PDB file of C-alpha atoms in Angstrom:
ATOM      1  CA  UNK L 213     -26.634  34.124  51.168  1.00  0.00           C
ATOM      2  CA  UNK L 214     -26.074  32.432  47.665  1.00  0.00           C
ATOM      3  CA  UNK L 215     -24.311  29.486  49.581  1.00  0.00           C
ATOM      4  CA  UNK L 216     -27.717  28.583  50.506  1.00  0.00           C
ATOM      5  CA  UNK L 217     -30.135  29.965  47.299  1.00  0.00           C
ATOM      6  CA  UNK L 218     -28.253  28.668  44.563  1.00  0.00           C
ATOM      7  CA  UNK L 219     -29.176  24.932  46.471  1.00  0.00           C
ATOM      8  CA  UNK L 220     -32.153  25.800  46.734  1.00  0.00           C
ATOM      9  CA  UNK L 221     -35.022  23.127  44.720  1.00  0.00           C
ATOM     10  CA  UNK L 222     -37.192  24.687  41.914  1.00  0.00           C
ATOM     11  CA  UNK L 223     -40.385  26.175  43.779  1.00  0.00           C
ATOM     12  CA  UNK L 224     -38.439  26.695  47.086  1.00  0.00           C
ATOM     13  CA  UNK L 225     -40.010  29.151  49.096  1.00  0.00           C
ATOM     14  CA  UNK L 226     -37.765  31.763  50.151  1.00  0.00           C
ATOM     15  CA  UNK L 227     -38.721  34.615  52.837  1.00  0.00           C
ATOM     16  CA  UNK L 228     -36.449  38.011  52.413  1.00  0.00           C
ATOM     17  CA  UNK L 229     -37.248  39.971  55.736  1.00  0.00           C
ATOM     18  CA  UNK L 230     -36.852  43.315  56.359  1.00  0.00           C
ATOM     19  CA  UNK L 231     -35.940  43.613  52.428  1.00  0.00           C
ATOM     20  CA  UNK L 232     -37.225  46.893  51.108  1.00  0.00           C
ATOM     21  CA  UNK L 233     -36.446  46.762  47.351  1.00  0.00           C
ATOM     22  CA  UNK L 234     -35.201  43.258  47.608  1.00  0.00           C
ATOM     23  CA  UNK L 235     -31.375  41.276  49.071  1.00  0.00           C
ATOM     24  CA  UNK L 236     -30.986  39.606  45.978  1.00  0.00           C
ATOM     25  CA  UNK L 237     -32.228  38.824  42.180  1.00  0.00           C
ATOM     26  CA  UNK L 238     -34.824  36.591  42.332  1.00  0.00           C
ATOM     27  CA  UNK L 239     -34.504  35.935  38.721  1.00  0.00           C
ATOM     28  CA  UNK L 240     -31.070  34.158  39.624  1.00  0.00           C
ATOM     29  CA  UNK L 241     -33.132  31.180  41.482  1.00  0.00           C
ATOM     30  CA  UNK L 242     -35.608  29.373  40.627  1.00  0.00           C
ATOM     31  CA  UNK L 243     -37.458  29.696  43.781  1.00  0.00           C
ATOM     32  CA  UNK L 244     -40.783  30.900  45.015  1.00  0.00           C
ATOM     33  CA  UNK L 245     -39.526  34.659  46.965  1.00  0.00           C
ATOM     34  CA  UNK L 246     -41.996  36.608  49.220  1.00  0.00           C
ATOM     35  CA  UNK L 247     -40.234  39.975  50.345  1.00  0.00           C
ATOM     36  CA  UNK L 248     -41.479  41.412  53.581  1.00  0.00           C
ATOM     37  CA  UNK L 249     -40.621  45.266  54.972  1.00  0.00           C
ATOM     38  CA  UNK L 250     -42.856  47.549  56.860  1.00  0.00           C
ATOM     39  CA  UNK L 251     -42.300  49.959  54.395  1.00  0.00           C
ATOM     40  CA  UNK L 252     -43.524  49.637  50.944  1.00  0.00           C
ATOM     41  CA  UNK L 253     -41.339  49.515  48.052  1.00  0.00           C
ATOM     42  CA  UNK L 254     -41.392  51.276  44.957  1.00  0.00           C
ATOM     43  CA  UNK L 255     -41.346  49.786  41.772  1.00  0.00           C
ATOM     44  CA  UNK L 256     -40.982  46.340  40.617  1.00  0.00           C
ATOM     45  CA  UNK L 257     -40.650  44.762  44.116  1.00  0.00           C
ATOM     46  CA  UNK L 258     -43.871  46.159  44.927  1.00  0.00           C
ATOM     47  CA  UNK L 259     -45.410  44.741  42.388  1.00  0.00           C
ATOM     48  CA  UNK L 260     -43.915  40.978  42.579  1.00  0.00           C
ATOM     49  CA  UNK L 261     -43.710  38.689  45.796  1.00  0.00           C
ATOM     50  CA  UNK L 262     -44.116  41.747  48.451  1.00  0.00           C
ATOM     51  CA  UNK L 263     -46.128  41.847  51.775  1.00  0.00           C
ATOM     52  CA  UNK L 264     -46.205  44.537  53.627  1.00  0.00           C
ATOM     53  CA  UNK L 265     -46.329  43.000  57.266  1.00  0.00           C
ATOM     54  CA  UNK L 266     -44.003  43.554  60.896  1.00  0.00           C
ATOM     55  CA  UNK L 267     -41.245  41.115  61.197  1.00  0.00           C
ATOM     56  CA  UNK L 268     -42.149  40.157  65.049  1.00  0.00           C
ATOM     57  CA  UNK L 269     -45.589  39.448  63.580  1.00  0.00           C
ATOM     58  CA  UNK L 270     -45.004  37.192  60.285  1.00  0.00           C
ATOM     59  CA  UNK L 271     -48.731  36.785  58.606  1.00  0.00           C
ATOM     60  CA  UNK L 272     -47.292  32.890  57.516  1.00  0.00           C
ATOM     61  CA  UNK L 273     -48.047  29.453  58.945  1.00  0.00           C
ATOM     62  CA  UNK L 274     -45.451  27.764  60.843  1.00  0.00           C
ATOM     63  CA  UNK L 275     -42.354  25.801  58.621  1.00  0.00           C
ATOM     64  CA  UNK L 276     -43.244  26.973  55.333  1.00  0.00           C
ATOM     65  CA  UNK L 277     -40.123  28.647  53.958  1.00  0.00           C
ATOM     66  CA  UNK L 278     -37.021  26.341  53.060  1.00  0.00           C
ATOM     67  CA  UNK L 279     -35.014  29.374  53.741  1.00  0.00           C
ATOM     68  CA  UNK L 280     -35.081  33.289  55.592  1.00  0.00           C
ATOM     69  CA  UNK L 281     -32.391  36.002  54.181  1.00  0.00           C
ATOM     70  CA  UNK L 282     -32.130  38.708  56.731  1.00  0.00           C
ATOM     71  CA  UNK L 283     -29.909  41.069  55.115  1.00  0.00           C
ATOM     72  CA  UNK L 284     -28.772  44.401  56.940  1.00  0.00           C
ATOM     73  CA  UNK L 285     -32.578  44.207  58.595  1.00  0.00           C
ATOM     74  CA  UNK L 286     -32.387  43.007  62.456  1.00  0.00           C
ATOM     75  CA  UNK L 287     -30.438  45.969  63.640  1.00  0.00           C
ATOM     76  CA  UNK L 288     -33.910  47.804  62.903  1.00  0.00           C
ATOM     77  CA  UNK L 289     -36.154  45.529  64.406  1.00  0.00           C
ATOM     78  CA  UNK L 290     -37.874  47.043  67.273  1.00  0.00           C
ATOM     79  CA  UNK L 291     -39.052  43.676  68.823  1.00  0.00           C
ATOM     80  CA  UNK L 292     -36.061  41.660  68.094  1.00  0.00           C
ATOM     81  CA  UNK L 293     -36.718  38.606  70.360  1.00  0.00           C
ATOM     82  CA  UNK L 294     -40.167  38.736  69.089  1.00  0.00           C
ATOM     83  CA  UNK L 295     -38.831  38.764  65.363  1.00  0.00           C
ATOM     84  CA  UNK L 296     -36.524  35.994  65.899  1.00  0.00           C
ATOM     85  CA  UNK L 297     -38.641  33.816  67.174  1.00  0.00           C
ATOM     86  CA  UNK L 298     -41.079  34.210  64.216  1.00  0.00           C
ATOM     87  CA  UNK L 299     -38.075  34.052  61.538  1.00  0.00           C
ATOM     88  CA  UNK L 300     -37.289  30.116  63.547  1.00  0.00           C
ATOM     89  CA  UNK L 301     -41.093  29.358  63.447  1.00  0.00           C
ATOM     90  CA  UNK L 302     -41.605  30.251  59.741  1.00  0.00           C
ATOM     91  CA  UNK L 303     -38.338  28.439  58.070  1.00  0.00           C
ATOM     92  CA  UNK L 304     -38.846  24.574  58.008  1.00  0.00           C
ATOM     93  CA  UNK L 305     -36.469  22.596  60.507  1.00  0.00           C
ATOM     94  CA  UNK L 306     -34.424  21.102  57.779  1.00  0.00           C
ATOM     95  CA  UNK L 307     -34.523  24.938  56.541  1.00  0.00           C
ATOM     96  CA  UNK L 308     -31.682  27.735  56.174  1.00  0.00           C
ATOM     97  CA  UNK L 309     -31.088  31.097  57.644  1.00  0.00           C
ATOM     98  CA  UNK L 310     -28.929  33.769  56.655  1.00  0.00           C
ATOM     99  CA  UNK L 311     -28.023  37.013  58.373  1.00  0.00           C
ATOM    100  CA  UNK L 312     -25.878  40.113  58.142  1.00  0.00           C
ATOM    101  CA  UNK L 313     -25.290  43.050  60.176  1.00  0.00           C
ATOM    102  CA  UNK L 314     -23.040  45.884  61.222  1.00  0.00           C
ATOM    103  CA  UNK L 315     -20.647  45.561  64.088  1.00  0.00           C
ATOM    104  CA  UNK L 316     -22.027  48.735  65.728  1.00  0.00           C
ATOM    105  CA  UNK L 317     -18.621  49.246  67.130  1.00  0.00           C
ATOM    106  CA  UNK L 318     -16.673  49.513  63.977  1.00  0.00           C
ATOM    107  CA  UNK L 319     -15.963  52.691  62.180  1.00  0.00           C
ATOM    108  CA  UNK L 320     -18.294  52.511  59.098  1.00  0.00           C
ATOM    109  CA  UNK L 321     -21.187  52.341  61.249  1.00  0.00           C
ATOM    110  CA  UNK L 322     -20.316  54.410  63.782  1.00  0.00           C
ATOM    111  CA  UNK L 323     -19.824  56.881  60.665  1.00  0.00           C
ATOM    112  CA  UNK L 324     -23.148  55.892  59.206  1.00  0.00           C
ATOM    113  CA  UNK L 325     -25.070  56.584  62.827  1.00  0.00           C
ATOM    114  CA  UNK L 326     -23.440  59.715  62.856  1.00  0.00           C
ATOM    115  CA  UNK L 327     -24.288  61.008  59.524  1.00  0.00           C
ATOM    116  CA  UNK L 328     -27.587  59.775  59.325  1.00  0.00           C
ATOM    117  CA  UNK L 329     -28.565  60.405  63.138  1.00  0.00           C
ATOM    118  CA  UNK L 330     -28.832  56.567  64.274  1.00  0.00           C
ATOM    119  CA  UNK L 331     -29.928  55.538  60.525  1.00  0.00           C
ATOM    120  CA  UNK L 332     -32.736  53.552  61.758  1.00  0.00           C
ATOM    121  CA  UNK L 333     -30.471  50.842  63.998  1.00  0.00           C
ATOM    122  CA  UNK L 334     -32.105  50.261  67.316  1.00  0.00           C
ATOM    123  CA  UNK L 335     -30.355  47.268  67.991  1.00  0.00           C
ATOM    124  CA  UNK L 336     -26.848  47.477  68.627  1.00  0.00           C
ATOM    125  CA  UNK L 337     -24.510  44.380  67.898  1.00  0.00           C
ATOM    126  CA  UNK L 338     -21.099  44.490  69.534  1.00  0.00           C
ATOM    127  CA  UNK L 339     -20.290  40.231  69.866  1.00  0.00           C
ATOM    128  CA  UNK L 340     -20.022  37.815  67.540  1.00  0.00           C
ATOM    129  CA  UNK L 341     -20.908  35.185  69.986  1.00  0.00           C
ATOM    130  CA  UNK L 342     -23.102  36.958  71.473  1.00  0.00           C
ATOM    131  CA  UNK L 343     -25.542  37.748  68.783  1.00  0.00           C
ATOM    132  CA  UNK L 344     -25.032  33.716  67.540  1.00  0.00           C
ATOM    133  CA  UNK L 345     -26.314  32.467  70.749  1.00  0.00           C
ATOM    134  CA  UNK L 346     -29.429  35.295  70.546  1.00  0.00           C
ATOM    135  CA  UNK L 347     -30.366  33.810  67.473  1.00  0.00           C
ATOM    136  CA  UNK L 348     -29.888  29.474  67.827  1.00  0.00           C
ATOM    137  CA  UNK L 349     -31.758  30.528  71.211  1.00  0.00           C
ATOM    138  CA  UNK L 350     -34.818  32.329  69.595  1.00  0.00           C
ATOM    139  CA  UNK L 351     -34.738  30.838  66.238  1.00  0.00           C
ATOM    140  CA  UNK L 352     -34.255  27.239  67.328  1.00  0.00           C
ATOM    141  CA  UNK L 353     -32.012  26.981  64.574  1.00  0.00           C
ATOM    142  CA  UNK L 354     -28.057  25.741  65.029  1.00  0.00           C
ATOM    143  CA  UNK L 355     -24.849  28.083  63.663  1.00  0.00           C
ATOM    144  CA  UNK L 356     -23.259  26.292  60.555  1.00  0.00           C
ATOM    145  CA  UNK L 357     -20.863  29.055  59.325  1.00  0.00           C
ATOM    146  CA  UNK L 358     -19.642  32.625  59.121  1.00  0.00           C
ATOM    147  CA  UNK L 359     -17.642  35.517  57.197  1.00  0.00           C
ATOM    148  CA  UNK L 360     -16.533  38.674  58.669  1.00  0.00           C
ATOM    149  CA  UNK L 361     -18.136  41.196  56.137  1.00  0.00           C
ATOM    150  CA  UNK L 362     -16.059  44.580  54.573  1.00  0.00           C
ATOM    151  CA  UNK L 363     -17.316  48.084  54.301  1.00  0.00           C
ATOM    152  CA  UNK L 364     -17.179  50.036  51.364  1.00  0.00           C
ATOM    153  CA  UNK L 365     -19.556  52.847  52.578  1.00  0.00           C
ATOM    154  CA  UNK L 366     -21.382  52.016  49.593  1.00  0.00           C
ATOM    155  CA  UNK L 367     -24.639  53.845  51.285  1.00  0.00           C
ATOM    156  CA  UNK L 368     -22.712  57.136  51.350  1.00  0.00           C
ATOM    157  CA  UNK L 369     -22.493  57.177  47.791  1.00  0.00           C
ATOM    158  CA  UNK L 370     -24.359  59.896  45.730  1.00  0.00           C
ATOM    159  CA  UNK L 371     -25.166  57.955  42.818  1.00  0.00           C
ATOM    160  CA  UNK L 372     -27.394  55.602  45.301  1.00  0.00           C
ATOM    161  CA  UNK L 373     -29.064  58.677  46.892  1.00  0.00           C
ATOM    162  CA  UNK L 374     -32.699  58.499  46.753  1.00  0.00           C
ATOM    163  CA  UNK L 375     -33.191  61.234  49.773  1.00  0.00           C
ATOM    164  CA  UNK L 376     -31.821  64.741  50.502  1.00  0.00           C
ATOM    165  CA  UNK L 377     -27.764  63.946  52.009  1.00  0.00           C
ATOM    166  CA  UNK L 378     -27.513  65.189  55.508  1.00  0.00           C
ATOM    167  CA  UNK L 379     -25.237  68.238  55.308  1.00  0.00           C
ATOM    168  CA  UNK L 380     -22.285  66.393  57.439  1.00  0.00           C
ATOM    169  CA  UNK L 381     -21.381  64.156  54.408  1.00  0.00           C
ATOM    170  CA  UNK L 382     -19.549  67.134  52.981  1.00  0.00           C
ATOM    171  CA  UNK L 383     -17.305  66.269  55.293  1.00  0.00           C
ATOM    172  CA  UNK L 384     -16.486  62.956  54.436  1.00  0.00           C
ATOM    173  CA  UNK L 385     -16.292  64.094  51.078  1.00  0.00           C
ATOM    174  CA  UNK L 386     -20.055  64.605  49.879  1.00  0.00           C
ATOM    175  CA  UNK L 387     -20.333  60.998  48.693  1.00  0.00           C
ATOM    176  CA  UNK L 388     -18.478  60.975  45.910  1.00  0.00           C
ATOM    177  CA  UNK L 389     -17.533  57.818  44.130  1.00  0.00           C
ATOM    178  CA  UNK L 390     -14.352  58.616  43.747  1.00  0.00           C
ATOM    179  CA  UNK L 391     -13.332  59.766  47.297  1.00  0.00           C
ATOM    180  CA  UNK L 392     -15.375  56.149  48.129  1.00  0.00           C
ATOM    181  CA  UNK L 393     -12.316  54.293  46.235  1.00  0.00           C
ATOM    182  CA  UNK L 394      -9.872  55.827  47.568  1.00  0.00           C
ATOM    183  CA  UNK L 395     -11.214  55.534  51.123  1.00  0.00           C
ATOM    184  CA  UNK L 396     -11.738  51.579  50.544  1.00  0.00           C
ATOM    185  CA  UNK L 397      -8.129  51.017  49.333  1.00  0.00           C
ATOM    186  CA  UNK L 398      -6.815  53.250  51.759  1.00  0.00           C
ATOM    187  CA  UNK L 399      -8.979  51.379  55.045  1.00  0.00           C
ATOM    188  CA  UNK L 400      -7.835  48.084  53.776  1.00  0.00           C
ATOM    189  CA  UNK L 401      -3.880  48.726  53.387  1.00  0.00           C
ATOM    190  CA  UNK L 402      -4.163  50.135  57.273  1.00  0.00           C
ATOM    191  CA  UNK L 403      -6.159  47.043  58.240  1.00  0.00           C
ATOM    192  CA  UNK L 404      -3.545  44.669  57.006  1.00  0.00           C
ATOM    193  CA  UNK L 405      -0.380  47.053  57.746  1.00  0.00           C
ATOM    194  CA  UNK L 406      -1.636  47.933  61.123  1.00  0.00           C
ATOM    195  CA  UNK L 407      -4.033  46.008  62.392  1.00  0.00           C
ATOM    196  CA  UNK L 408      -6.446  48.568  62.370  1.00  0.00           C
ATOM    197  CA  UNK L 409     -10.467  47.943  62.216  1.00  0.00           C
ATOM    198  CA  UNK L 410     -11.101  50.299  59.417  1.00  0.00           C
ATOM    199  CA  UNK L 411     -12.650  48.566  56.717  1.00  0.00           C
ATOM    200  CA  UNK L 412     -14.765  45.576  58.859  1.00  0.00           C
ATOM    201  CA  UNK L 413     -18.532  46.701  58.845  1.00  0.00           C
ATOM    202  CA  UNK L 414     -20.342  43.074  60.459  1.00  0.00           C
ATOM    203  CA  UNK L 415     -20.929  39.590  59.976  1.00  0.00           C
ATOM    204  CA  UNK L 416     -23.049  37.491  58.181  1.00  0.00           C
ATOM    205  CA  UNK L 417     -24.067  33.925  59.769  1.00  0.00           C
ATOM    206  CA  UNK L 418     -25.541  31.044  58.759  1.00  0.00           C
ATOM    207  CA  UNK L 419     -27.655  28.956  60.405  1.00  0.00           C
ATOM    208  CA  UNK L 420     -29.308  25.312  59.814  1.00  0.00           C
ATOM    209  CA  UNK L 421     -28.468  23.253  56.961  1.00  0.00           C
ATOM    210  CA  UNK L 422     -25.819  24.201  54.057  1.00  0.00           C
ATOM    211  CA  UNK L 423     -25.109  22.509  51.355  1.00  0.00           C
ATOM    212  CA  UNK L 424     -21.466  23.536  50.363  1.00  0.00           C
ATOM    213  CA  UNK L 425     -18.973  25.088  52.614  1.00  0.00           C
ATOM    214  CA  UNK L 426     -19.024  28.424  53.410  1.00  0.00           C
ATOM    215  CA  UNK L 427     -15.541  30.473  52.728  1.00  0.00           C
ATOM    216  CA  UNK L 428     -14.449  32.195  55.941  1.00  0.00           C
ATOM    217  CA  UNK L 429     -12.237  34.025  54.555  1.00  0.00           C
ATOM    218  CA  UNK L 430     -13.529  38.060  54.493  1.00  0.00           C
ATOM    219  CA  UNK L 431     -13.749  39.336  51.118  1.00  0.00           C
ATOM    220  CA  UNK L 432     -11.668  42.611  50.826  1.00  0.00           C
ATOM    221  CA  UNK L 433     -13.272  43.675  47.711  1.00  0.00           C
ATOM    222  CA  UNK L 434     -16.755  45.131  48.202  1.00  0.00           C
ATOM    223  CA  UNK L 435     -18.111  47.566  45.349  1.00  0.00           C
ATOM    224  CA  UNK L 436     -18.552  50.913  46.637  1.00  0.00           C
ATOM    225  CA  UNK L 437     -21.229  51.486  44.448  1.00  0.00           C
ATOM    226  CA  UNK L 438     -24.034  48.374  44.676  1.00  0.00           C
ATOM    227  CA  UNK L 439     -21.798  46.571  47.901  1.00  0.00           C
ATOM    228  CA  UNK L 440     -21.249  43.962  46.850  1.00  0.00           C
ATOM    229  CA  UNK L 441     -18.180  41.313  47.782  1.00  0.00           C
ATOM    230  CA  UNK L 442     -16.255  39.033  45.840  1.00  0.00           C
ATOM    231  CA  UNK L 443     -13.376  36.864  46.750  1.00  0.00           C
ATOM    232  CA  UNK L 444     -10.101  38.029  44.599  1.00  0.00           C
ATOM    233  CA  UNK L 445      -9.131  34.369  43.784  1.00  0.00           C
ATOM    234  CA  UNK L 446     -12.685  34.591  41.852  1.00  0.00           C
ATOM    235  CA  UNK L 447     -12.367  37.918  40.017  1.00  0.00           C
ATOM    236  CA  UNK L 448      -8.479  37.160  39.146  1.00  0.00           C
ATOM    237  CA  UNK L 449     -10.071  34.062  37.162  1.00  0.00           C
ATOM    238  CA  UNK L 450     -13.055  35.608  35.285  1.00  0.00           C
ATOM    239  CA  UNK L 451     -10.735  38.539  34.189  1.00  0.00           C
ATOM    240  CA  UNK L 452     -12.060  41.473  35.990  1.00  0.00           C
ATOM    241  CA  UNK L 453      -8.806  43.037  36.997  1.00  0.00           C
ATOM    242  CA  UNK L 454      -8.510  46.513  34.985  1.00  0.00           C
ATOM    243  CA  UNK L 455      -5.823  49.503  35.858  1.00  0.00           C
ATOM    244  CA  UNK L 456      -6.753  52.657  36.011  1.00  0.00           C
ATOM    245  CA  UNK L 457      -4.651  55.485  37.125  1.00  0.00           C
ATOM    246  CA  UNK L 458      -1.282  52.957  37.618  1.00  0.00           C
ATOM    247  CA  UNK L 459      -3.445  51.642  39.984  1.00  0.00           C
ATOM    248  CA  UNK L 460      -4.962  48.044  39.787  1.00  0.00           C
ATOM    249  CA  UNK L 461      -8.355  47.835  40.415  1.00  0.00           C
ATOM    250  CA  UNK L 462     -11.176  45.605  38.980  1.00  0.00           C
ATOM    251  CA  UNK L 463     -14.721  45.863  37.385  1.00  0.00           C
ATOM    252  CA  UNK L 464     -17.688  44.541  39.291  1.00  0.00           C
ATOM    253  CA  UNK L 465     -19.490  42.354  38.116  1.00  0.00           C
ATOM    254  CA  UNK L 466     -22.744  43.047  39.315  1.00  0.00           C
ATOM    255  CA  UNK L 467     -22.837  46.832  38.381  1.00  0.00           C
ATOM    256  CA  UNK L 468     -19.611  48.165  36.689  1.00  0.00           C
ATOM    257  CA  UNK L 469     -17.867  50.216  39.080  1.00  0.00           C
ATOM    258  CA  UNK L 470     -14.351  50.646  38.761  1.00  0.00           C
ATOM    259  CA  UNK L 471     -13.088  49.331  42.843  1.00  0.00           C
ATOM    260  CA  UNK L 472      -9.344  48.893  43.948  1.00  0.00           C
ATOM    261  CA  UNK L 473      -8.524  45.501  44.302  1.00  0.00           C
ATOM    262  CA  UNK L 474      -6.716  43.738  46.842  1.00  0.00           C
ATOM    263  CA  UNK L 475      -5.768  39.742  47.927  1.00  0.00           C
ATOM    264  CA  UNK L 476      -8.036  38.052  50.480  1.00  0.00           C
ATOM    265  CA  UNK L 477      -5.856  37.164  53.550  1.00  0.00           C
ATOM    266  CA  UNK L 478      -5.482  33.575  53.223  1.00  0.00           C
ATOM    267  CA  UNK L 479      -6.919  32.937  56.608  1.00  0.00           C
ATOM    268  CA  UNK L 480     -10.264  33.372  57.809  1.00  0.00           C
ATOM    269  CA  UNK L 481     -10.829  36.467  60.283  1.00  0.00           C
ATOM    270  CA  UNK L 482     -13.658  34.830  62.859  1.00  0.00           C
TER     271      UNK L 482
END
């Protein structure tokens, strides 16, 4: 999503749908942020930029965000036709939309359904191509680009646990960070020795205009604390590489946590 916020003018209105606590800093852009969820947030998002309001039901006029981030939100959409079609009237027609959500045939959210008895996901995505031609046909808007996304089961991990942990993560270890590492490291060497699906969790697309090219490549290294993925050529060059254990892994740099690191494939995935 920061291919298309970090373009973004000063005063840029910016819609983040389905967004709880929030998809990204909004003290990173300067841009105008309204953060939508049924549900309302604790805390600072509540406080700043939040309406509580139903996605297939947006309480805006039509064309007046320059972009929509729907991060991880349109598998829960009940009415997701309905929501689409209000995410492509709200965002201007020069505008932006980004999306991301879980292959619902992949491991890590078949895991996460399991554990968390459907998690909330109502919709479930299974094509690539599919779900692209869902969205240019309700939106109105037209695919520009695409990454296949990484799991690091970051929402299994204890130190993000803001409810009571369903009593069948004990057997995927109980959450812990540590068994979260290993896991990660371990799903990506069988992806790339064997071909195996392991580590992919979903996609993220973009949609209208973009104003740098997006990097197809998937992005092995995805924190399994906070989730989030950086490209290796990128933390190689700021220096985040640090061994632990014999084993080199890296910092990230959005929260800390100490992640095995691994090489991007030099090809794109999609």
């Amino acid at each position: 999503m920061h291919e298309i916020l970090r373009h973004l003018a000063p005063g840029a209105r910016v819609l983040d749908v389905g967004s709880r606590g929030g998809s990204f800093d909004p003290l990173l852009y300067p841009v105008r942020t309204v953060q939508l969820d049924l549900e309302k947030p604790s805390g600072a998002a509540a406080r700043s930029g939040y309406v509580q309001g139903d996605a297939a039901r947006l309480p805006f006029a039509g064309g007046c965000f320059d972009a929509v981030i729907s991060n991880h939100s349109l598998e829960h959409f009940e009415n997701l036709e309905a929501a689409l079609r209000e995410l492509g009237r709200v965002v201007k027609p020069q505008g932006s939309v980004y999306v991301a959500v879980p292959d619902a045939s992949t491991f890590s959210d078949r895991l996460y359904r399991w554990l968390a008895s459907g998690g909330g996901h109502v919709n479930a995505f299974t094509s690539r191509e599919e779900l692209i031609a869902l969205l240019e046909r309700h939106t109105g808007m037209r695919y520009a680009a695409g990454r296949l996304l990484i799991s690091s089961l970051s929402m299994l991990n204890r130190k993000n646990r803001v409810a009571r942990a369903p009593r069948k993560l004990w057997l995927v270890g109980g959450g812990s960070e540590f068994v979260l590492v290993l896991w990660s490291g371990f799903a990506r060497l069988m992806d790339r020795w064997f071909g195996t699906r392991l580590s992919i969790y979903g996609w993220a697309l973009y949609f209208g205009a973009l104003a740098e090219e997006v990097d197809a490549r998937p992005w092995g290294n995805v924190c399994v604390r906070c989730g989030a993925g950086c490209a290796s050529d990128w933390l190689e060059s700021r220096g985040s590489l640090k061994r632990r254990w014999l084993i080199r892994g890296y910092l990230c740099p959005a929260c800390g946590a100490w992640n095995i690191f691994t090489r991007d494939a030099r090809q794109s995935a999609m």
